[in-house]
GROMACS .gro file of C-alpha atoms in nm:
model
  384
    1UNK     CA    1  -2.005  -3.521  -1.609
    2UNK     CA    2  -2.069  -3.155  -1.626
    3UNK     CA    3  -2.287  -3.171  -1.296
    4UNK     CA    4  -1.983  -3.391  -1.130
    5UNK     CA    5  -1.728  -3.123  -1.216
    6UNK     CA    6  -2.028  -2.861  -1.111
    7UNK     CA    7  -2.009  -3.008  -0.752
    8UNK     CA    8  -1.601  -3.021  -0.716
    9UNK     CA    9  -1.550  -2.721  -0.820
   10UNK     CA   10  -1.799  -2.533  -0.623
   11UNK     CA   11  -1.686  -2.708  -0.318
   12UNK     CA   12  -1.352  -2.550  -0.415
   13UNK     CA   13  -1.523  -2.222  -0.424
   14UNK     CA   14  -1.702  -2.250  -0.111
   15UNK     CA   15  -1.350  -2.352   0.099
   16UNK     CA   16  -1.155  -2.110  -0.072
   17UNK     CA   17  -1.061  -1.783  -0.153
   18UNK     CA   18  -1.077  -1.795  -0.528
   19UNK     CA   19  -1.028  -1.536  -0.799
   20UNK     CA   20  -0.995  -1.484  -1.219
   21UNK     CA   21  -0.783  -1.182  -1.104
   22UNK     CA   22  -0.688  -1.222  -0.769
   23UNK     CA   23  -0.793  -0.911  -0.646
   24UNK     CA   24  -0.927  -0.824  -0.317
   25UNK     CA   25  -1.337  -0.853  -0.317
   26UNK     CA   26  -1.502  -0.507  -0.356
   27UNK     CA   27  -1.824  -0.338  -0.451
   28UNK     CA   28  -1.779  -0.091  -0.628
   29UNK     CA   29  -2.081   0.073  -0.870
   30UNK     CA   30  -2.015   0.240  -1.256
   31UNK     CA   31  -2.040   0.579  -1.120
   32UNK     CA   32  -2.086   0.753  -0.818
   33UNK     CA   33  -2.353   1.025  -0.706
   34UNK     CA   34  -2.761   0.984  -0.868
   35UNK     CA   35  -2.848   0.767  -1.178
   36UNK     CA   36  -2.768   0.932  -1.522
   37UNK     CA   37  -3.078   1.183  -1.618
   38UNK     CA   38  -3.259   1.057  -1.892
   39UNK     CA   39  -3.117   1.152  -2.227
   40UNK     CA   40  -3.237   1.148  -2.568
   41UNK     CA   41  -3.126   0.840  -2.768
   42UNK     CA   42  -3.117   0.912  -3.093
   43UNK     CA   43  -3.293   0.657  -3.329
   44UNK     CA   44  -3.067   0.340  -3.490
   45UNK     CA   45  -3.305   0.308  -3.775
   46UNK     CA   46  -3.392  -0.036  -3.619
   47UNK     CA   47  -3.716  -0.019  -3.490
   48UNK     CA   48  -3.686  -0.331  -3.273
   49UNK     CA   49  -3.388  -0.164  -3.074
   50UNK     CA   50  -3.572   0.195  -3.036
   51UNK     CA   51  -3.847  -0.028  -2.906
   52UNK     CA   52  -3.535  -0.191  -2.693
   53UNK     CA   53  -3.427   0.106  -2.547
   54UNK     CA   54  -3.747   0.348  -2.416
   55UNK     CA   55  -3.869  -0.019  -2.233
   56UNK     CA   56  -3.469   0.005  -2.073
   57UNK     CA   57  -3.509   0.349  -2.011
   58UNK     CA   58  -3.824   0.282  -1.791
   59UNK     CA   59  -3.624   0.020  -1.615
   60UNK     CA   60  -3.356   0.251  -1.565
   61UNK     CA   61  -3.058   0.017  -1.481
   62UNK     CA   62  -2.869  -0.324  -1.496
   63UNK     CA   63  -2.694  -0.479  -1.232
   64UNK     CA   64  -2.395  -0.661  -1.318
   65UNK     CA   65  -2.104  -0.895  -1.083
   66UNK     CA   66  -1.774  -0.892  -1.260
   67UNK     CA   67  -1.408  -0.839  -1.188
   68UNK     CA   68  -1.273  -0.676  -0.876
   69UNK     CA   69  -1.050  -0.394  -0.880
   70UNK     CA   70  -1.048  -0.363  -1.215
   71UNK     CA   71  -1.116  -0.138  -1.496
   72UNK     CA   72  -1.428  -0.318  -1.617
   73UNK     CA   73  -1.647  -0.038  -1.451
   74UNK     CA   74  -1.489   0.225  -1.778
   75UNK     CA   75  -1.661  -0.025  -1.977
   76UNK     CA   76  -1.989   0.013  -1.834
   77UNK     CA   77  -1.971   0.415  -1.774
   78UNK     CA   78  -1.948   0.386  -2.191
   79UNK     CA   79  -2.287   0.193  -2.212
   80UNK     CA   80  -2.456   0.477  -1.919
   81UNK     CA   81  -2.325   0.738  -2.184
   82UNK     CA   82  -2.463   0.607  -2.451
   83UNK     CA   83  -2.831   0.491  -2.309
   84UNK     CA   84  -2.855   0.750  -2.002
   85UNK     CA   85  -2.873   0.395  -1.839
   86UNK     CA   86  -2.740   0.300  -1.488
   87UNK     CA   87  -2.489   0.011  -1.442
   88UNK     CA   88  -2.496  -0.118  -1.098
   89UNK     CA   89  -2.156  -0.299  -1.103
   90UNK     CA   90  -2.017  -0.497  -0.825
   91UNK     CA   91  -1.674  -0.613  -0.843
   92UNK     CA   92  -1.659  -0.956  -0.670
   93UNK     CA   93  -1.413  -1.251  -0.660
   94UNK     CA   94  -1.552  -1.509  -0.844
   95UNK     CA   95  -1.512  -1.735  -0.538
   96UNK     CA   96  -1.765  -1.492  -0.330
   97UNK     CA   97  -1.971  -1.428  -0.636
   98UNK     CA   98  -2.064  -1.761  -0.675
   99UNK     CA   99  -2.188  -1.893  -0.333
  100UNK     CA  100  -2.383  -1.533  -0.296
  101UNK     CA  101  -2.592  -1.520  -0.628
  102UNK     CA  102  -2.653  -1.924  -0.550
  103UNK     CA  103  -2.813  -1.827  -0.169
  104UNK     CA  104  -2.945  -1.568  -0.320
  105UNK     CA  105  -3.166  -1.702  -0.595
  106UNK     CA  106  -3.254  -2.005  -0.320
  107UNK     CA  107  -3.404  -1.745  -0.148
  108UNK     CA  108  -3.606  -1.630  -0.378
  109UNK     CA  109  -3.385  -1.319  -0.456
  110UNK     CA  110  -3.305  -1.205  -0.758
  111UNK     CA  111  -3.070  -0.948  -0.785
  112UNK     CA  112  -2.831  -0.946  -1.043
  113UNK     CA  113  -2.881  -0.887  -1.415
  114UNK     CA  114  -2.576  -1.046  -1.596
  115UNK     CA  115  -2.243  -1.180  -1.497
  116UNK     CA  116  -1.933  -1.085  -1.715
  117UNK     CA  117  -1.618  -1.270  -1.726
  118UNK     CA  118  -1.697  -1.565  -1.570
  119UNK     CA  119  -1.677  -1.870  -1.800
  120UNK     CA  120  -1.603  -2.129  -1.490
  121UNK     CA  121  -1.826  -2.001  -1.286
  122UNK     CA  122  -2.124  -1.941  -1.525
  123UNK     CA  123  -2.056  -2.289  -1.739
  124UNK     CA  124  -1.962  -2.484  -1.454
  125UNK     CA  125  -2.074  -2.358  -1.153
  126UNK     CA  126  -2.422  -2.150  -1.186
  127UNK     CA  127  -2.549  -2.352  -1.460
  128UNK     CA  128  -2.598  -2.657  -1.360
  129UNK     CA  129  -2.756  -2.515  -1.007
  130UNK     CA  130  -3.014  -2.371  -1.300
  131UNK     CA  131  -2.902  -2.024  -1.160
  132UNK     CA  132  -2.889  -1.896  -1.560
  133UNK     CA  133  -3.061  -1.832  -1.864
  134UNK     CA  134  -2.975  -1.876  -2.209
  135UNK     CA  135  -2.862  -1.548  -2.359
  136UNK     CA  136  -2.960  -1.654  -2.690
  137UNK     CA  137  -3.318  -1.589  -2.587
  138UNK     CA  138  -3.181  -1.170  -2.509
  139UNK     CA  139  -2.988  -1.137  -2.836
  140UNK     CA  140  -3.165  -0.947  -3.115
  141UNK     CA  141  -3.092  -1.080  -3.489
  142UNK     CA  142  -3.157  -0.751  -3.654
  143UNK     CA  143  -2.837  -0.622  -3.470
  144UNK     CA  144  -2.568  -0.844  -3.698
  145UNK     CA  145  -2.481  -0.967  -3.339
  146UNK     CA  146  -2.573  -1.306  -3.434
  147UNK     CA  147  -2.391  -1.335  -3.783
  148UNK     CA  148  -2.165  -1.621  -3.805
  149UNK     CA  149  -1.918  -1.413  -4.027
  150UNK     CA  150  -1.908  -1.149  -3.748
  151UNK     CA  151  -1.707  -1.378  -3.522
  152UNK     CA  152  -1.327  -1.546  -3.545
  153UNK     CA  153  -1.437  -1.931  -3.595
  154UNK     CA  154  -1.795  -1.823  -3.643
  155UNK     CA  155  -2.062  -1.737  -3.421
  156UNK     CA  156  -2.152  -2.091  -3.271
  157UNK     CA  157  -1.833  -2.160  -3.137
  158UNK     CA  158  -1.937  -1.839  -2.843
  159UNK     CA  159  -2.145  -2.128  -2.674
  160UNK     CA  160  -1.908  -2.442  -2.775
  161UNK     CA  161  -1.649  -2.213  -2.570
  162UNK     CA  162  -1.875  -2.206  -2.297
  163UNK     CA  163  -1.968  -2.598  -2.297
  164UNK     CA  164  -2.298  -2.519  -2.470
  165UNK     CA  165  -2.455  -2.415  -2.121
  166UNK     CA  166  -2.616  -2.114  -2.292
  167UNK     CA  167  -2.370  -1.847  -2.217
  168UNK     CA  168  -2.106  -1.671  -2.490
  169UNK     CA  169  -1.773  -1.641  -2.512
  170UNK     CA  170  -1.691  -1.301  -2.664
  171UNK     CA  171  -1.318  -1.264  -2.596
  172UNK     CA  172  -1.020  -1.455  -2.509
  173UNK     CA  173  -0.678  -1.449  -2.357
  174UNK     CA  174  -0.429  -1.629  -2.480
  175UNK     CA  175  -0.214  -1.867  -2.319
  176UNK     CA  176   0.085  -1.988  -2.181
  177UNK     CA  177   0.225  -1.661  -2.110
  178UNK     CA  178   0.557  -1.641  -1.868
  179UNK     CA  179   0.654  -1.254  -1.773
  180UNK     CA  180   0.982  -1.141  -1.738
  181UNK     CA  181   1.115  -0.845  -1.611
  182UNK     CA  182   1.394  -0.714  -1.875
  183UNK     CA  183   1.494  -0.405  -1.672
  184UNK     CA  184   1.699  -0.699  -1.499
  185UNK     CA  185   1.735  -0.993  -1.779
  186UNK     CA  186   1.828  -0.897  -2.144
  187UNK     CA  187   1.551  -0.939  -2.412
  188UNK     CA  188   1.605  -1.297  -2.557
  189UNK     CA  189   1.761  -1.414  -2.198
  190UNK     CA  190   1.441  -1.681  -2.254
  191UNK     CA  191   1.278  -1.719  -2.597
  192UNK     CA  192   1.040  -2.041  -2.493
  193UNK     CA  193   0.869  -2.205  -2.196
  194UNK     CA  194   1.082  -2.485  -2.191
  195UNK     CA  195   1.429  -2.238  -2.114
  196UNK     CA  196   1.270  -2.180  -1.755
  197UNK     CA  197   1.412  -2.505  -1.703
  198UNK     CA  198   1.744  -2.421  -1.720
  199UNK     CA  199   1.928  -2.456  -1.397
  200UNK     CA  200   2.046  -2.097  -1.448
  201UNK     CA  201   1.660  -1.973  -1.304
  202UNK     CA  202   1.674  -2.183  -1.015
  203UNK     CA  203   1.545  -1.949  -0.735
  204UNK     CA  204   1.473  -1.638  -0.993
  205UNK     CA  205   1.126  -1.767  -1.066
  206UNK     CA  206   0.792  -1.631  -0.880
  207UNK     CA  207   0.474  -1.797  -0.931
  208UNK     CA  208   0.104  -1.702  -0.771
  209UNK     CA  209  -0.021  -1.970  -0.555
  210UNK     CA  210  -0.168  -2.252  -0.760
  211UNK     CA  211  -0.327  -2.438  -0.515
  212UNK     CA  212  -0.616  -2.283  -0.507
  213UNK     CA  213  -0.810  -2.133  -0.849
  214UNK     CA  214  -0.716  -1.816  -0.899
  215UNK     CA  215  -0.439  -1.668  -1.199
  216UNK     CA  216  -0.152  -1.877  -1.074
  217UNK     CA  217  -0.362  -2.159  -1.129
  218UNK     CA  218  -0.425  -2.091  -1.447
  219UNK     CA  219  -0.154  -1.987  -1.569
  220UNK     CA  220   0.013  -2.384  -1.460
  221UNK     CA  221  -0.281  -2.532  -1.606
  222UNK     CA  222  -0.203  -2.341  -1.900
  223UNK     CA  223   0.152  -2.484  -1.878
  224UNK     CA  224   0.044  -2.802  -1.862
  225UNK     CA  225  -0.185  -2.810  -2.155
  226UNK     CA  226   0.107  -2.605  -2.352
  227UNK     CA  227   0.429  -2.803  -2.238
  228UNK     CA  228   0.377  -3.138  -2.059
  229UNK     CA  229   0.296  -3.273  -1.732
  230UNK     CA  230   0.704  -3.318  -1.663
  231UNK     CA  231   0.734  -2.977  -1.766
  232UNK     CA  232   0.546  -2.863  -1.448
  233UNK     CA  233   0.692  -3.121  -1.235
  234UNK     CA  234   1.064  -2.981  -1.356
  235UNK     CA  235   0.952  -2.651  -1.302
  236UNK     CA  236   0.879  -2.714  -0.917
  237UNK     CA  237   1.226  -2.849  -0.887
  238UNK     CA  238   1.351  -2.467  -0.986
  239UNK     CA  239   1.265  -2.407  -0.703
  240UNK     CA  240   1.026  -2.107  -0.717
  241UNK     CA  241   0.866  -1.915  -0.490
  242UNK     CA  242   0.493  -1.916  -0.427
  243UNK     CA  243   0.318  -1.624  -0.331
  244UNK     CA  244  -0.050  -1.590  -0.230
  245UNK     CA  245  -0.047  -1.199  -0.260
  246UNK     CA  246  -0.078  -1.059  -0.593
  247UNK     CA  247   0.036  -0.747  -0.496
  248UNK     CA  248   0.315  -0.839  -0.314
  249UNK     CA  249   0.414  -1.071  -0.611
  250UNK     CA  250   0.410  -0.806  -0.872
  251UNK     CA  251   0.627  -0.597  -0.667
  252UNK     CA  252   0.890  -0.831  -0.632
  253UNK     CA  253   0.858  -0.909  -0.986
  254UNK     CA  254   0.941  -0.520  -1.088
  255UNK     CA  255   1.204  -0.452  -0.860
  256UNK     CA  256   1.361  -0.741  -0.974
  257UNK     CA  257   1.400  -0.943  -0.704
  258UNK     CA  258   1.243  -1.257  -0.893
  259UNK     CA  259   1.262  -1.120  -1.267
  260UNK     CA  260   1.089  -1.449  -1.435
  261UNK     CA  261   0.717  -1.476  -1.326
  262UNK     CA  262   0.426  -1.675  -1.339
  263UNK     CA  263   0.027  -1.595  -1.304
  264UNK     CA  264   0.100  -1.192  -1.241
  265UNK     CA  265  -0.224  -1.003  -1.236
  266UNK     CA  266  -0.210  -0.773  -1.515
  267UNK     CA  267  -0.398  -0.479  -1.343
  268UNK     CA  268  -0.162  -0.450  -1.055
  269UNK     CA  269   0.160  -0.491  -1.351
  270UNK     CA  270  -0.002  -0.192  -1.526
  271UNK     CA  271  -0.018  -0.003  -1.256
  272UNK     CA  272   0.362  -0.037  -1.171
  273UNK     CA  273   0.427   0.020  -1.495
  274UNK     CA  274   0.217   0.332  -1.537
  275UNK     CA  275   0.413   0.464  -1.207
  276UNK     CA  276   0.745   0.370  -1.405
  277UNK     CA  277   0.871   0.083  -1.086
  278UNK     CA  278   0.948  -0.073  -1.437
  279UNK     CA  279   1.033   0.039  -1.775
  280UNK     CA  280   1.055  -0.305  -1.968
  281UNK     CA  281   0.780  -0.628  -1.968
  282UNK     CA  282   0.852  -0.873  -2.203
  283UNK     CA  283   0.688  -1.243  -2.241
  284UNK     CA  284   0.775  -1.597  -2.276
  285UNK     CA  285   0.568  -1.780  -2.489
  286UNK     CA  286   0.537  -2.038  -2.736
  287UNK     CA  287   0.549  -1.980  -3.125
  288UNK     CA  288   0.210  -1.952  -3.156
  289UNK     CA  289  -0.066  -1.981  -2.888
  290UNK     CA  290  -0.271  -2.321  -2.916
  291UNK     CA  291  -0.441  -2.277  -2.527
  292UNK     CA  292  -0.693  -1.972  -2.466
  293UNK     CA  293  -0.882  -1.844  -2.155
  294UNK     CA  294  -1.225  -1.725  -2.278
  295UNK     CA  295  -1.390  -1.480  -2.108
  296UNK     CA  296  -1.790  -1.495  -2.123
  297UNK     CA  297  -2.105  -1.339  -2.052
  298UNK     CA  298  -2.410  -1.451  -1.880
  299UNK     CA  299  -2.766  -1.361  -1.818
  300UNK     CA  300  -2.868  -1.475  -1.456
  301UNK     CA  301  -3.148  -1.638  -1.379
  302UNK     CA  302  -3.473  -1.371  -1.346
  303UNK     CA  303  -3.340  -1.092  -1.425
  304UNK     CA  304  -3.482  -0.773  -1.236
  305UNK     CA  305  -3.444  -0.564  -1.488
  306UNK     CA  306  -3.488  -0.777  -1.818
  307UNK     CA  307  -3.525  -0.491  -2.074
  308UNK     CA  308  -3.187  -0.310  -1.974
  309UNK     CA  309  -3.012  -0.664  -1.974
  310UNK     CA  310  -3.143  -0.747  -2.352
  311UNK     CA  311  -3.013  -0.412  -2.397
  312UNK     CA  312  -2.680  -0.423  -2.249
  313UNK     CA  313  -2.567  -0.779  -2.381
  314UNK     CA  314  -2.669  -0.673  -2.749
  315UNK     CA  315  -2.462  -0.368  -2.707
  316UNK     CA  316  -2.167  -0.498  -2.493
  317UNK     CA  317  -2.184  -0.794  -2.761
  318UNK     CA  318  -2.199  -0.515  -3.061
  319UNK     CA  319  -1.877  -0.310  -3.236
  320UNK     CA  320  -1.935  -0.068  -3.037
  321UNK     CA  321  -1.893  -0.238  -2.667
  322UNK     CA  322  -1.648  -0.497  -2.785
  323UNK     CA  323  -1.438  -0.156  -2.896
  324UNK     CA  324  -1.530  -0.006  -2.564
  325UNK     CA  325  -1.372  -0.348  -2.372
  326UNK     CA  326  -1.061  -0.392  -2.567
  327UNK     CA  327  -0.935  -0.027  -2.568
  328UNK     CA  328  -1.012  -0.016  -2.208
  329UNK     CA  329  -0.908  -0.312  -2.054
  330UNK     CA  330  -0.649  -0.380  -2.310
  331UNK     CA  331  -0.521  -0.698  -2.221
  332UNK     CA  332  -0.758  -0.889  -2.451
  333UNK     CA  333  -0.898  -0.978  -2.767
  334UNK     CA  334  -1.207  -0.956  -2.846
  335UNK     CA  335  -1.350  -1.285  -3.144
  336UNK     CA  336  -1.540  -0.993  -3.277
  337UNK     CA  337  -1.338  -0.972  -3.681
  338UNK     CA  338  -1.429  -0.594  -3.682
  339UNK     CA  339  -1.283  -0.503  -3.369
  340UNK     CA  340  -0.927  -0.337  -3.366
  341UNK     CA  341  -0.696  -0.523  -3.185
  342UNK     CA  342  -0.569  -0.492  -2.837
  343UNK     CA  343  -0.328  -0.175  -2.847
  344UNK     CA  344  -0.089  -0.367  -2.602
  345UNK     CA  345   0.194  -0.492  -2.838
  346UNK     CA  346   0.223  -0.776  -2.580
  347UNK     CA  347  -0.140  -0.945  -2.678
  348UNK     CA  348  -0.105  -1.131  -2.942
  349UNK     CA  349  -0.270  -1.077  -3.258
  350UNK     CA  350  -0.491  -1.318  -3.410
  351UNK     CA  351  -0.217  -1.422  -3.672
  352UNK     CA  352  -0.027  -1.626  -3.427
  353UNK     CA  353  -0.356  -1.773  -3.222
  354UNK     CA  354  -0.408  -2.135  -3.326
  355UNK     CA  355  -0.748  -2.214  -3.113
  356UNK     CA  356  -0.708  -2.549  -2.990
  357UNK     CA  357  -0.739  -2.544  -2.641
  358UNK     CA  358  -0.945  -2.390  -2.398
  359UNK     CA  359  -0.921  -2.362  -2.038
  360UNK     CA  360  -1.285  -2.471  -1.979
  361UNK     CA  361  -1.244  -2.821  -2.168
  362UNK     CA  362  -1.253  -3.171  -2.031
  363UNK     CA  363  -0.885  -3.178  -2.116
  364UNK     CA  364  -0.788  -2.875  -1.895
  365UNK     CA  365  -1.030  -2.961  -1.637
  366UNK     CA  366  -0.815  -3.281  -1.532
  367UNK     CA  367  -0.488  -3.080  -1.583
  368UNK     CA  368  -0.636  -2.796  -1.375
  369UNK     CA  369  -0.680  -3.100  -1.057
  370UNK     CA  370  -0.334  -3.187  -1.108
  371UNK     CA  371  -0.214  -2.832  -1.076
  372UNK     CA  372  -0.419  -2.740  -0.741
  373UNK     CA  373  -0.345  -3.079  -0.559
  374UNK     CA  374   0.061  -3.002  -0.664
  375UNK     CA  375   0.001  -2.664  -0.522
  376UNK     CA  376  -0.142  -2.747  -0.225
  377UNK     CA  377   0.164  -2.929  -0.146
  378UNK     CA  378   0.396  -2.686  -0.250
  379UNK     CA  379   0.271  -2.350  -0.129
  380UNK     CA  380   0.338  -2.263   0.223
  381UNK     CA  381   0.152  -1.976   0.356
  382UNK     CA  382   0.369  -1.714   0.543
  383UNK     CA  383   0.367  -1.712   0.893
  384UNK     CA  384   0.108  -1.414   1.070
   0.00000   0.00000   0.00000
């Protein structure tokens, strides 16, 4: 089964432009200018990670694919700071990511250390081609990383997230989640999913293009799982519109011109928020969240730089880089218990996450076909 869905959805991947984030493929590295100088580390009393760290050292960096145009390369700048370390990172569309480590590796190349964010792509996708290794085999016990008590629903449940294919699943993002822009509608205009059905919406509602697997997509799957196949086929009669461009999307969305939406990119929302286009983002969601998006981490197959990978999963996987990733990125949390929160009042807090769902199961997989082949037939692209 897992190799079946391994071969539809690549095929989806190869024909289309696909995205987690639906941002516009770059490459962008950590830091700019000449690799860090080589600092002194001071010693962390555990022998095996001093060992750890002078063999990284020698290597000098890790290369990792993750998230375009996003701030995932703060993230990594924390682990160069702390290890004098290089992080390589190139920000990718998953779509684009996929297909190039795959030639890659069937050439004989091996270029990329880890993969970060990818659960879809790494579970489904990669895995199967045998273009990943376990990470269990690069985490170090003597770091606590591997205590069950260290994790929300224990430790274990990292690679059930992941479909046991070897990979973890350190954070998630809960789901359904409708925005709405209350600079225009009154807090409370629409307290649950199902009030986007009311024929007061029609034509107020903007949703990223679901026919193809990017945030729009997920964000109907979501839906689905959440509210009902005749929920999304009600929803579609509000007549919505469907936009392929995120950032055109958000920017109707915070002038107001469609105040209710659906699969926004929350880096390009920030932004407009940070240059005040609007004041107010609430969200529509139900009582408590029962579907979640995990996000995962990956070792690629033959790593070129083996030592500084061990070394960067234990510490992206440790307080310490799960601290770095929430207060940066802020728009998730992290299954690590001793991590503070996200400071966004808009994530939701563990007390109202009911885990019963995930995006990458069986389950969402078939709701996630329905979805794209509705949004195929939807979605009309604008005329050039």
């Amino acid at each position: 089964m897992l190799a079946k869905r391994s071969f539809i959805v690549l095929c989806c991947a190869v024909m289309a432009t696909l995205t987690a984030c639906g941002s516009t493929s770059t490459s962008t590295p950590a830091s700019t200018g000449s690799a860090p100088a080589q600092q002194q580390v001071a010693s962390t009393g555990n022998k095996e990670m001093d060992e750890l760290i002078e063999l990284a050292k020698k290597e000098g960096e890790v290369t990792i694919i993750g998230q375009a145009q996003s701030n995932r390369e703060e993230v990594a700048k924390e682990f160069e700071k702390t290890y004098g370390i290089k992080v390589k990172y190139t920000g990718m569309r998953p779509s684009e990511a996929t297909p190039k480590i795959l030639a890659e590796q069937q050439q004989g190349k091996y270029l990329t250390d880890v993969m970060m964010e990818a659960t879809q792509q790494l579970a489904i996708q990669l895995y199967p081609n045998g273009a990943t290794e376990d990470i269990r085999n690069y985490l170090l016990a003597s770091t606590g990383v591997t205590k069950d008590d260290t994790w929300y629903n224990g430790y274990e449940t990292g690679y059930q997230m992941a479909e046991n294919t070897g990979q973890y699943v350190f954070g998630v993002m809960d789901y359904p989640r409708v925005y709405v822009n209350n600079d225009v509608l009154e807090p409370g205009a629409l307290k649950t999913p199902q009030d986007l059905l009311d024929p007061k919406w029609k034509g107020k509602i903007i949703i990223h293009n679901f026919g193809r697997l990017a945030q729009g997509n997920t964000a109907m799957t979501a839906l689905y799982l959440s509210e009902g196949k005749d929920f999304i086929d009600k929803l579609i009669q509000q007549e919505p519109v469907i936009v392929d461009d995120v950032r055109q999307m958000v920017e109707w969305f915070a002038t107001g011109k469609y105040p209710i939406g659906v699969g926004l990119d929350t880096t390009t929302l920030n932004t407009f928020v940070q240059q005040g286009v609007i004041q107010k983002v609430g969200k529509v969601q139900p009582e408590v969240s029962t579907v979640l998006h995990p996000l995962a981490i990956g070792v690629l197959k033959n790593p070129p730089h083996p030592n500084a990978t061990k070394l960067f999963v234990n510490w992206f996987l440790s307080k310490e880089g799960q601290s770095a990733f929430v207060q940066i990125t802020t728009q998730y949390q992290s299954r690590r218990k001793d991590v503070e929160e996200s400071p966004d009042p808009l994530i939701r807090r563990w007390a109202t996450i009911d885990y019963k769902k995930s995006l990458q199961s069986k389950e969402a997989d078939e709701a996630m076909k329905y979805v794209t082949e509705l949004g195929k037939k939807v979605y009309t692209a604008p005329k050039k």
